[in-house]
Short mmCIF file of C-alpha atoms and ligand atoms in Angstrom, two decimals:
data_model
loop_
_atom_site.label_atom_id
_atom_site.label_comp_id
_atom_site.label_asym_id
_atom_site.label_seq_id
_atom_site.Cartn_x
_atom_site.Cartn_y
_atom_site.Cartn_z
CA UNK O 1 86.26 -10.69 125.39
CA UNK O 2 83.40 -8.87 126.00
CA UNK O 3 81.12 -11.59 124.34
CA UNK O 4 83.19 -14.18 127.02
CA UNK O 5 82.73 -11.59 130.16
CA UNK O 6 78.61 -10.53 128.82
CA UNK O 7 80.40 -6.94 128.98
CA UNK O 8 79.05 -3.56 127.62
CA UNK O 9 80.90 -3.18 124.23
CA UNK O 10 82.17 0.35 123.71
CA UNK O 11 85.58 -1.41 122.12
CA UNK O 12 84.81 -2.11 118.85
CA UNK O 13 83.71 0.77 116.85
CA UNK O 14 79.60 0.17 115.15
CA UNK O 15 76.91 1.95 115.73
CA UNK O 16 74.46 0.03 118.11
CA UNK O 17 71.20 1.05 116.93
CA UNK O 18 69.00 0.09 114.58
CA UNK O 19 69.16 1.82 110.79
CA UNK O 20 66.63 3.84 109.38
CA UNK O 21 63.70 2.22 108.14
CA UNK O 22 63.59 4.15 104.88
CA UNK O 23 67.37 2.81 103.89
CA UNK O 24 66.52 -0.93 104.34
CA UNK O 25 63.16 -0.25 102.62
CA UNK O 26 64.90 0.84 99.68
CA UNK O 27 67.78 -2.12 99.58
CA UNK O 28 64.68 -4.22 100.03
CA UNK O 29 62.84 -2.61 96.39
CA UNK O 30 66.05 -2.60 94.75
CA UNK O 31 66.31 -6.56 95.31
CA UNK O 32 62.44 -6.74 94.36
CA UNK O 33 63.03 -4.61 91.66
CA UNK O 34 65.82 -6.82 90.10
CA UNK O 35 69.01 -5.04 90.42
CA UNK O 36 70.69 -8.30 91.68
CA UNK O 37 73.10 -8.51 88.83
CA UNK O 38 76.83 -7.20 88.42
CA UNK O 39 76.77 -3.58 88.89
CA UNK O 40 79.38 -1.16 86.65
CA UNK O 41 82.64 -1.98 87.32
CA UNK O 42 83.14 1.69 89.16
CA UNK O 43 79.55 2.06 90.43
CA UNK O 44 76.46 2.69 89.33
CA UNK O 45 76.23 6.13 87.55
CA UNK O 46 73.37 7.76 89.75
CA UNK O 47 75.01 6.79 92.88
CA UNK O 48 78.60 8.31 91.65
CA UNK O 49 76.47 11.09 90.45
CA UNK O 50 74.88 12.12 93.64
CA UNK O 51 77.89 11.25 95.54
CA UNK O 52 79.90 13.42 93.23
CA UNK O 53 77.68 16.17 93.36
CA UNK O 54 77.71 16.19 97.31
CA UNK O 55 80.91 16.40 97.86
CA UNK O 56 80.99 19.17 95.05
CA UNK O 57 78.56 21.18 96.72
CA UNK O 58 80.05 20.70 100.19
CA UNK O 59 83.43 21.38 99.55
CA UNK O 60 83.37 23.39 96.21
CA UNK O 61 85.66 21.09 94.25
CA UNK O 62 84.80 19.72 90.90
CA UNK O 63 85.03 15.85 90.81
CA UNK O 64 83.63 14.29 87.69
CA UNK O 65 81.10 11.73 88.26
CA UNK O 66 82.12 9.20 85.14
CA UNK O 67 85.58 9.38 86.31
CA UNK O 68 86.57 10.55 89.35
CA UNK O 69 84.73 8.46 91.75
CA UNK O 70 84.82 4.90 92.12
CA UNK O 71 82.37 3.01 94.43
CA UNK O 72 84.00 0.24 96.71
CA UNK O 73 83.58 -2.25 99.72
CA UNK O 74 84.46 -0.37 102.73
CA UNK O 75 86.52 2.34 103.13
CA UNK O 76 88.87 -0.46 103.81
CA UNK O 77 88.98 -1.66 100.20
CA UNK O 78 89.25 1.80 99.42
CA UNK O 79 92.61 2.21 101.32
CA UNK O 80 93.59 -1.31 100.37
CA UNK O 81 93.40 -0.08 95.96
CA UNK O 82 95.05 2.77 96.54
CA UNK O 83 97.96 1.68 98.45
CA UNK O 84 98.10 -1.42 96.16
CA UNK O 85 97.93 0.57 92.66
CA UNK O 86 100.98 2.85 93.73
CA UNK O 87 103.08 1.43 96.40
CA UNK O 88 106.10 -0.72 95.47
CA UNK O 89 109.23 -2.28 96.87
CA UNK O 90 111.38 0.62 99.01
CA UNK O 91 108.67 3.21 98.62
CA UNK O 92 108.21 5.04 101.77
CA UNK O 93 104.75 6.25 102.98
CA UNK O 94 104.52 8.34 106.39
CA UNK O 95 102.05 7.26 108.28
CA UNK O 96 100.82 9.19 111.93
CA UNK O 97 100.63 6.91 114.96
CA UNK O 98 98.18 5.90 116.09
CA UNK O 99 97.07 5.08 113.29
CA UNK O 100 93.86 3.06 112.01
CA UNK O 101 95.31 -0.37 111.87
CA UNK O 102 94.84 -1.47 107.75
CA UNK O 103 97.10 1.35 106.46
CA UNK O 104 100.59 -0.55 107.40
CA UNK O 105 99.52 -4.09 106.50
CA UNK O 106 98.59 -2.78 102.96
CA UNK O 107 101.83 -1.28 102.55
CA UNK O 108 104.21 -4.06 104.05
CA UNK O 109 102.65 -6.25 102.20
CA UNK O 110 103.45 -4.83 99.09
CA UNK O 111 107.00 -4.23 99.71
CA UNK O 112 106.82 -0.25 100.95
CA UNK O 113 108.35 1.14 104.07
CA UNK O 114 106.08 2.57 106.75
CA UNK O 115 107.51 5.71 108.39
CA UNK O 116 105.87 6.61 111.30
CA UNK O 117 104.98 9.60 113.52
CA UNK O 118 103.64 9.83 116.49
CA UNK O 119 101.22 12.62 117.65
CA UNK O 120 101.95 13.08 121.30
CA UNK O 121 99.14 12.62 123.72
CA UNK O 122 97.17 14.70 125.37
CA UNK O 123 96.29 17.03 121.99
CA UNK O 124 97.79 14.67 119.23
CA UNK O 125 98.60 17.46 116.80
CA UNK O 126 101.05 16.84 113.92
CA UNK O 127 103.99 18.17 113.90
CA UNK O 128 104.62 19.68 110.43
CA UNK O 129 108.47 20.09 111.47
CA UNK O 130 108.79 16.37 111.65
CA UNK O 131 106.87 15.62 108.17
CA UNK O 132 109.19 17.64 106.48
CA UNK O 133 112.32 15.59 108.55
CA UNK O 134 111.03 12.60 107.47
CA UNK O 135 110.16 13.31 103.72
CA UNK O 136 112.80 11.95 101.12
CA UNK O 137 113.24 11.15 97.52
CA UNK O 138 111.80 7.88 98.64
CA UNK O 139 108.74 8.68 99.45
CA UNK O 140 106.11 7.98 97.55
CA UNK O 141 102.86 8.84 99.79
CA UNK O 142 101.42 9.95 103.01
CA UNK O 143 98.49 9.28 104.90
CA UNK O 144 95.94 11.29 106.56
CA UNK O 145 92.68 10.83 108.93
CA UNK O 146 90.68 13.34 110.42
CA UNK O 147 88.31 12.90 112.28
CA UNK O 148 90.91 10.91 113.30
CA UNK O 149 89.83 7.23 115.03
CA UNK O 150 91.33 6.29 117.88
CA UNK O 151 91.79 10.09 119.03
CA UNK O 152 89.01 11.72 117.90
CA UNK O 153 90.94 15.06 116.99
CA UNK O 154 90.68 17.07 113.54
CA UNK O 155 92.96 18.16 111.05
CA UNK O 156 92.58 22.26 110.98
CA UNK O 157 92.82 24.42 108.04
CA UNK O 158 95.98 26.09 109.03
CA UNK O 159 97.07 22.27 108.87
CA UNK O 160 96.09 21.53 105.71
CA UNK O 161 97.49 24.44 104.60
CA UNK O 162 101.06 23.35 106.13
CA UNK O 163 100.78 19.92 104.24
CA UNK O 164 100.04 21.73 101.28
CA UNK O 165 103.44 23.81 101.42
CA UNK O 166 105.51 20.55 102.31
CA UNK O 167 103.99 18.48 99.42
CA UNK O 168 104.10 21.66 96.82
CA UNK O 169 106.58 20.41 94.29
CA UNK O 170 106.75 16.79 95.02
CA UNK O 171 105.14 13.64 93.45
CA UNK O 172 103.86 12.81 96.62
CA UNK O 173 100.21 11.38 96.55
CA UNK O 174 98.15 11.88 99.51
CA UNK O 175 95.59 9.56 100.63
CA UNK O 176 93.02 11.10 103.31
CA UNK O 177 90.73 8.68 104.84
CA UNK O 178 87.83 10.45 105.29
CA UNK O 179 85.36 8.59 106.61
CA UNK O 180 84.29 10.41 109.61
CA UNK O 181 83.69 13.49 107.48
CA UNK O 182 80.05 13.96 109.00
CA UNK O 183 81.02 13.05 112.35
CA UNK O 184 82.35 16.40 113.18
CA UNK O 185 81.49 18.58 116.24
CA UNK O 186 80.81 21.95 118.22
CA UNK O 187 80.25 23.52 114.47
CA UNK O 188 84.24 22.70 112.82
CA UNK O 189 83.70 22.47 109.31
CA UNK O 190 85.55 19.23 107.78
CA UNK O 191 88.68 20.00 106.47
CA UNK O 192 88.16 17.72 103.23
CA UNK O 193 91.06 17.32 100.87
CA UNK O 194 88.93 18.29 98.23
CA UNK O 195 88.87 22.23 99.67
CA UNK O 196 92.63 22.49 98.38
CA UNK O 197 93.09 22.27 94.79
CA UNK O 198 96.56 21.96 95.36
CA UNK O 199 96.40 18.68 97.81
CA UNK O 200 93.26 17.72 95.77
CA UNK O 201 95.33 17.47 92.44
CA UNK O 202 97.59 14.48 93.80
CA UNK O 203 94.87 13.08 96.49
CA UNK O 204 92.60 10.13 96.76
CA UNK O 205 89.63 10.46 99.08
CA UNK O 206 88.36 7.43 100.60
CA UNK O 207 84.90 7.33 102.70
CA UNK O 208 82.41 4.76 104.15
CA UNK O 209 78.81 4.57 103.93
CA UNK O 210 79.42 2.41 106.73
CA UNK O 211 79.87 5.37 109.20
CA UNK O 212 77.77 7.65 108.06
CA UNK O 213 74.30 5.86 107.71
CA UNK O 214 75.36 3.18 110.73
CA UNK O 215 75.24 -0.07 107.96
CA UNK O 216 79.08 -0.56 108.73
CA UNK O 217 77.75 -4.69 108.35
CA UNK O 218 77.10 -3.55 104.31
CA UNK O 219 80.52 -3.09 103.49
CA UNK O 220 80.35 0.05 101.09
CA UNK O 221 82.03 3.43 100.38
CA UNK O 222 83.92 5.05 97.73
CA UNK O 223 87.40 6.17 96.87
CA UNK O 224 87.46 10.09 94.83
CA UNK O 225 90.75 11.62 93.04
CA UNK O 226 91.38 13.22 89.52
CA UNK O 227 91.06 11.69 86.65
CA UNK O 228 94.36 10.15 85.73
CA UNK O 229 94.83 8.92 89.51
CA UNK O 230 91.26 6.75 89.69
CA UNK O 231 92.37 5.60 85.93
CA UNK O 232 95.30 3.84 87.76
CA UNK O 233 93.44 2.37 90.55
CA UNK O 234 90.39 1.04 88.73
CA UNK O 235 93.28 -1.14 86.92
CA UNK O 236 93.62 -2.75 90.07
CA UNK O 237 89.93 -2.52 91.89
CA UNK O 238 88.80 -4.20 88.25
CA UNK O 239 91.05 -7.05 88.91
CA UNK O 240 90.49 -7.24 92.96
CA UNK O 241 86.80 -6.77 93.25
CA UNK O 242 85.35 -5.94 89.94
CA UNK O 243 82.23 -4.71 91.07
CA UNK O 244 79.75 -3.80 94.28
CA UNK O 245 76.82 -4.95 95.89
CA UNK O 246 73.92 -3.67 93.18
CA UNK O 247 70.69 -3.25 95.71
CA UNK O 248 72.42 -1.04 97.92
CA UNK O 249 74.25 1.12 95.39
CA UNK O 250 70.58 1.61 94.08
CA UNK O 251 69.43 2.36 97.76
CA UNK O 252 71.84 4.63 98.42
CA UNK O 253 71.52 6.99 95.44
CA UNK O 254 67.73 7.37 96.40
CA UNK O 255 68.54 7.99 100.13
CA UNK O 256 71.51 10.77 99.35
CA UNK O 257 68.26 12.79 97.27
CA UNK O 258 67.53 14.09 101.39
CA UNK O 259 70.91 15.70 102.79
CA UNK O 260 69.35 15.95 105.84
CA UNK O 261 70.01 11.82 106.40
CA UNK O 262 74.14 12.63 106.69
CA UNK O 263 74.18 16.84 107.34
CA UNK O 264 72.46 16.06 110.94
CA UNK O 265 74.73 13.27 111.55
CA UNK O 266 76.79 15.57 113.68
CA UNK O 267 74.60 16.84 116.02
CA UNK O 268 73.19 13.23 116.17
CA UNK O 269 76.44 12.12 117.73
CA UNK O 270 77.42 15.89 119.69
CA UNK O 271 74.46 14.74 121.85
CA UNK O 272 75.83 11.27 122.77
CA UNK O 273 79.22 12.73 123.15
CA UNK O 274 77.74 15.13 125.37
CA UNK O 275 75.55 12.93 127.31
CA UNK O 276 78.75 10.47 128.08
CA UNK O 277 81.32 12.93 129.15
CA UNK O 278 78.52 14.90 131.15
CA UNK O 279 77.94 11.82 132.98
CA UNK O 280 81.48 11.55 133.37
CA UNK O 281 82.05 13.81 135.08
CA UNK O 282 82.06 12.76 138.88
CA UNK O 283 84.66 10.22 137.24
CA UNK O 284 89.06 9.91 137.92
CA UNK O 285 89.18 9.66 133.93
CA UNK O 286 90.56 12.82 132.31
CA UNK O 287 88.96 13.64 129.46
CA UNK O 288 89.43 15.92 126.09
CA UNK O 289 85.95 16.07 124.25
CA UNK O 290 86.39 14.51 121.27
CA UNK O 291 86.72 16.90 118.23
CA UNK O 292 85.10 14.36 115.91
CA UNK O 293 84.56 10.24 115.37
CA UNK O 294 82.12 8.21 117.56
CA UNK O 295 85.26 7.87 119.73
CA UNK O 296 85.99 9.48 123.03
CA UNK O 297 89.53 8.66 124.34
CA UNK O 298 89.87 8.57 128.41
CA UNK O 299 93.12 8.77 130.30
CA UNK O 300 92.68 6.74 133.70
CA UNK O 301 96.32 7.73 135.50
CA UNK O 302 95.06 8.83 138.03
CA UNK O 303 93.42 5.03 138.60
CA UNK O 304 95.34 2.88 137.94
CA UNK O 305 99.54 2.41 137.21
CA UNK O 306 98.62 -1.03 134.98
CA UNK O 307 99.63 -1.15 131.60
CA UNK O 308 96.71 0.28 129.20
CA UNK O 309 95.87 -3.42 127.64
CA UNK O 310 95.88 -4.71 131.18
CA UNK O 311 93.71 -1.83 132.45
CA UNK O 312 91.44 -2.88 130.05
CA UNK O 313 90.89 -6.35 130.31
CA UNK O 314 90.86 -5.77 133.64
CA UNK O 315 87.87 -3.43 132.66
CA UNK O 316 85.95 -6.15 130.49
CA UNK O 317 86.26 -8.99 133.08
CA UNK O 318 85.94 -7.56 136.27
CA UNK O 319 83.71 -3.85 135.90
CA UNK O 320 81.92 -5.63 132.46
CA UNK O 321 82.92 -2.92 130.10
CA UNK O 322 85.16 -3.41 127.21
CA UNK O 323 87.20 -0.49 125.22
CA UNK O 324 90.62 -0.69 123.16
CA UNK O 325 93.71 0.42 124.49
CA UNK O 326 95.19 2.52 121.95
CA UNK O 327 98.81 1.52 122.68
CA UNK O 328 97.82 -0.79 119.90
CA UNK O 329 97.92 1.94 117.52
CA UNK O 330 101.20 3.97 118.86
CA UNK O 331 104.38 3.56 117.69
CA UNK O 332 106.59 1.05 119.41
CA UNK O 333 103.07 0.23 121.56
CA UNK O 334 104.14 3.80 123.48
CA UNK O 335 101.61 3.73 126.83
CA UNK O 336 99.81 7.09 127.05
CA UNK O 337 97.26 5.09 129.61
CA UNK O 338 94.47 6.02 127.21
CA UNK O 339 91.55 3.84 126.47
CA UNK O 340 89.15 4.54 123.25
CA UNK O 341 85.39 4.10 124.09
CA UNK O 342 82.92 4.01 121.26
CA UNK O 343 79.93 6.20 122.05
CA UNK O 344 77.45 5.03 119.15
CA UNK O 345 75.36 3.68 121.22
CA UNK O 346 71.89 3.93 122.95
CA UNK O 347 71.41 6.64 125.27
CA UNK O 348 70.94 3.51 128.36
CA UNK O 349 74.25 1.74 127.35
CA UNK O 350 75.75 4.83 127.72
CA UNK O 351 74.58 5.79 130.96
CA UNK O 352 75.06 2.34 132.87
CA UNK O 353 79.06 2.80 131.39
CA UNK O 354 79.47 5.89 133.18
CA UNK O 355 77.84 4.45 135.78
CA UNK O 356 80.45 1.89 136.14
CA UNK O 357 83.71 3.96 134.89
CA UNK O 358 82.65 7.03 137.80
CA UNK O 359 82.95 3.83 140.73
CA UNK O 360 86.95 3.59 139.14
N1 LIG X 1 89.27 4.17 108.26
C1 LIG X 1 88.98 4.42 109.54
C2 LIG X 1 89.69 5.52 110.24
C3 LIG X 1 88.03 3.62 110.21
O1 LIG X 1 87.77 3.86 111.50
C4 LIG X 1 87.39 2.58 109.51
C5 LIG X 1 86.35 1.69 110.18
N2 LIG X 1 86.60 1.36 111.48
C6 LIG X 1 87.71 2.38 108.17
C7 LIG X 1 88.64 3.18 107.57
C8 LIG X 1 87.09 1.27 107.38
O2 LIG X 1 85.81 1.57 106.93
P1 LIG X 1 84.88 0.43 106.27
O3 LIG X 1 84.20 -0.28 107.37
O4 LIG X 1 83.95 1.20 105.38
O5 LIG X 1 85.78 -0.46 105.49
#
């Protein structure tokens, strides 16, 4: 729609800048230099090295680089392996609502039951009373996001530790999409899976280069867990991918050598963030900051009484700016009259949005 309606795009979630120069130099060598063959079937070994190392240093874990790690296309394949290698028929997997929308496909389709929960608007916190209501003998995983896209909250330590203490004792794998993990504001530290050997023993990881060096167009990110758990689900990526784009693997394990390229990715976005919601501010939207993502959710009931996926066509066509209603991602479509804006973009696009949202 907003192609149809020549609308400002803050719906769909890529960044809308160009990359850095350096990155597409070095995807460029690669291809010059001849790494346009299959790659390993779990990635080539600097990459998973450097990769491995990172999130080592970062988060003081110890994932093995041979076989913990295992490079793939997208977070989305990522998520896609995981839940294919271990989910089958009547296995349950608790899912929060909203959720990002490839978890529940992934499992339907291979026979598993989603149960959902649904963080209440305005805050969206999980309720750690209702995980443990929901757990059974059935279930066989649960799912985890933070940053968390649409809402833009964060998972806290004091939540992680909860989890912890409900899974302690099961067989329960968790799978924590992490791939906001350097989109992460106002100085929270990123409460990785991999800080908690407990949750780490029985977790996969999954991130996305895609987010964090704005090439979401390349397709490419990784999935992390102990040994025995990535011996499982290379079984399956072997079969349903094999192997990843070569050049970029190669450009990528040169461009992680400067941390700087994903430790001042934060700030990068705080300033956008900051720059919408300050020019916001004259607006009828209410407004949490957003904890983390390059989302910013906005309530608009004190505009408007429509229905949030009316609101927000009526948005794109008529005002020329397009977002997502989260209803989408809400359990039984619940209407919260919240719309998710996407603020990776140039400091102008920004500006003429707010422009148009404070006239609302
Ligand atoms: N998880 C979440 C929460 C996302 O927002 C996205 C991208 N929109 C993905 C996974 C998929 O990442 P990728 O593009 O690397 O497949």
């Amino acid at each position: 729609m907003a192609h149809e309606h020549d609308a400002i795009n803050l719906a769909q979630g890529f960044p809308g800048f160009e990359i850095d120069a350096t990155l597409k130099r070095l995807a460029n060598q690669a291809m010059q230099d001849g790494y346009n063959q299959y790659a390993p079937m779990p990635g080539i070994f600097s990459l998973r090295k450097k990769l491995t190392e990172k999130i080592n240093t970062l988060y003081g874990s110890d994932y093995h680089p041979e076989t913990d790690i295992t490079i793939t296309a997208g977070a989305t394949q990522a998520i896609y392996t995981v839940i294919a290698t271990f989910i089958h028929p009547d296995d349950e997997v608790i899912v929060f609502k909203p959720a990002y929308d490839c978890y529940e496909p992934a499992i339907e389709l291979h026979g598993g039951k989603v149960i959902p929960i649904q963080m209440e608007a305005p805050d969206y916190k999980v309720d750690w009373s209702e995980v443990k209501k929901a757990m059974t003998s059935k279930t066989k995983m649960v799912i985890i996001n933070s940053p968390h896209n649409p809402t833009g909250t964060i998972l806290s330590e004091q939540d992680m530790l909860q989890l912890e203490t409900l899974l302690t004792g099961t067989d329960i794998i968790l799978l924590s999409d992490e791939v906001y993990e350097h989109i992460i504001f106002d100085n929270e530290p990123h409460q990785s899976v991999a800080r908690f050997p407990e949750l780490r023993a029985r977790s996969f990881i999954t991130a996305s280069f895609g987010k964090t060096f704005h090439v979401t167009g390349w397709k490419m990110g990784y999935a992390v867990a102990p040994k025995e758990l990535m011996e499982e689900f290379r079984k399956v990526h072997q079969f349903n991918v094999f192997s990843l784009n070569h050049p970029t693997q190669k450009a990528f394990a040169t461009y992680l050598e400067t941390p700087s390229h994903y430790l001042e990715l934060g700030e990068f976005y705080q300033k956008k963030r900051d720059l919408f919601l300050g020019a916001l501010q004259g607006s009828r939207f209410k407004m949490q900051p957003s904890a983390g993502t390059y989302f910013q959710m906005l309530d608009y009931s004190q505009i408007s009484d429509m229905g949030d996926i009316a609101f927000a066509k009526a948005l794109t066509t008529k005002h020329k700016i397009a977002s997502i209603p989260t209803s989408v991602f809400n359990l039984n479509q619940k209407d919260y009259k919240m719309l998710r804006f996407c603020f990776a973009k140039d400091d102008d696009v920004l500006l003429k949005a707010a422009e148009i949202l404070n006239i609302l």
